[in-house]
C-alpha angles and dihedrals in degrees: 000000000000119000120245113258089247095053117115108250101177120107091215133022115259125220128207117255139159133220149100120300136185126197116202126189099205100196093057100028094238117155123189128187125222147135126267110238104179140358140204134171089266106035152341144222118239119198104220114145094192096056111114104167128140124252110267095032111147111234141172112227125202118186138168123203132153088007091299121119120204133178117194138161120240148150127248109246101167131034118191105187113234089004114063148264139286111222128198113208119235122223109298140189118282089247094056091043089053092049091051091046092053091046092050090049090051091049090047091053091048099042104030108201121044117261118264119269095259093139109036120204094209106036125184114254088257092054092046089057093057 
């Protein structure tokens, strides 16, 4: 049964954050600059209007927010043309997982409620075509 368009599709709540981000596609050496918009334990949204990568593309993401720098592997799950990409993190080391966990907890304490699902990580086929 399909989910309603208003149903929460994220595995984890995301919290607003700000900072520099870089998306690298390792197998072709492409690096794109952007800004991190939100973060959860399992993914993030990077505002990068020039990104034009396909869903499922394996990427390395480097971001800096709240004076913390993190590099993590992921896959692009959402592409919003002229806006950015939603990235789902791949399994990571316990140290990186702990750093992301602490950062999410800090953002949660600062922001309170999770940010609205403006950029879904698991869009419906119709939303993915937007």
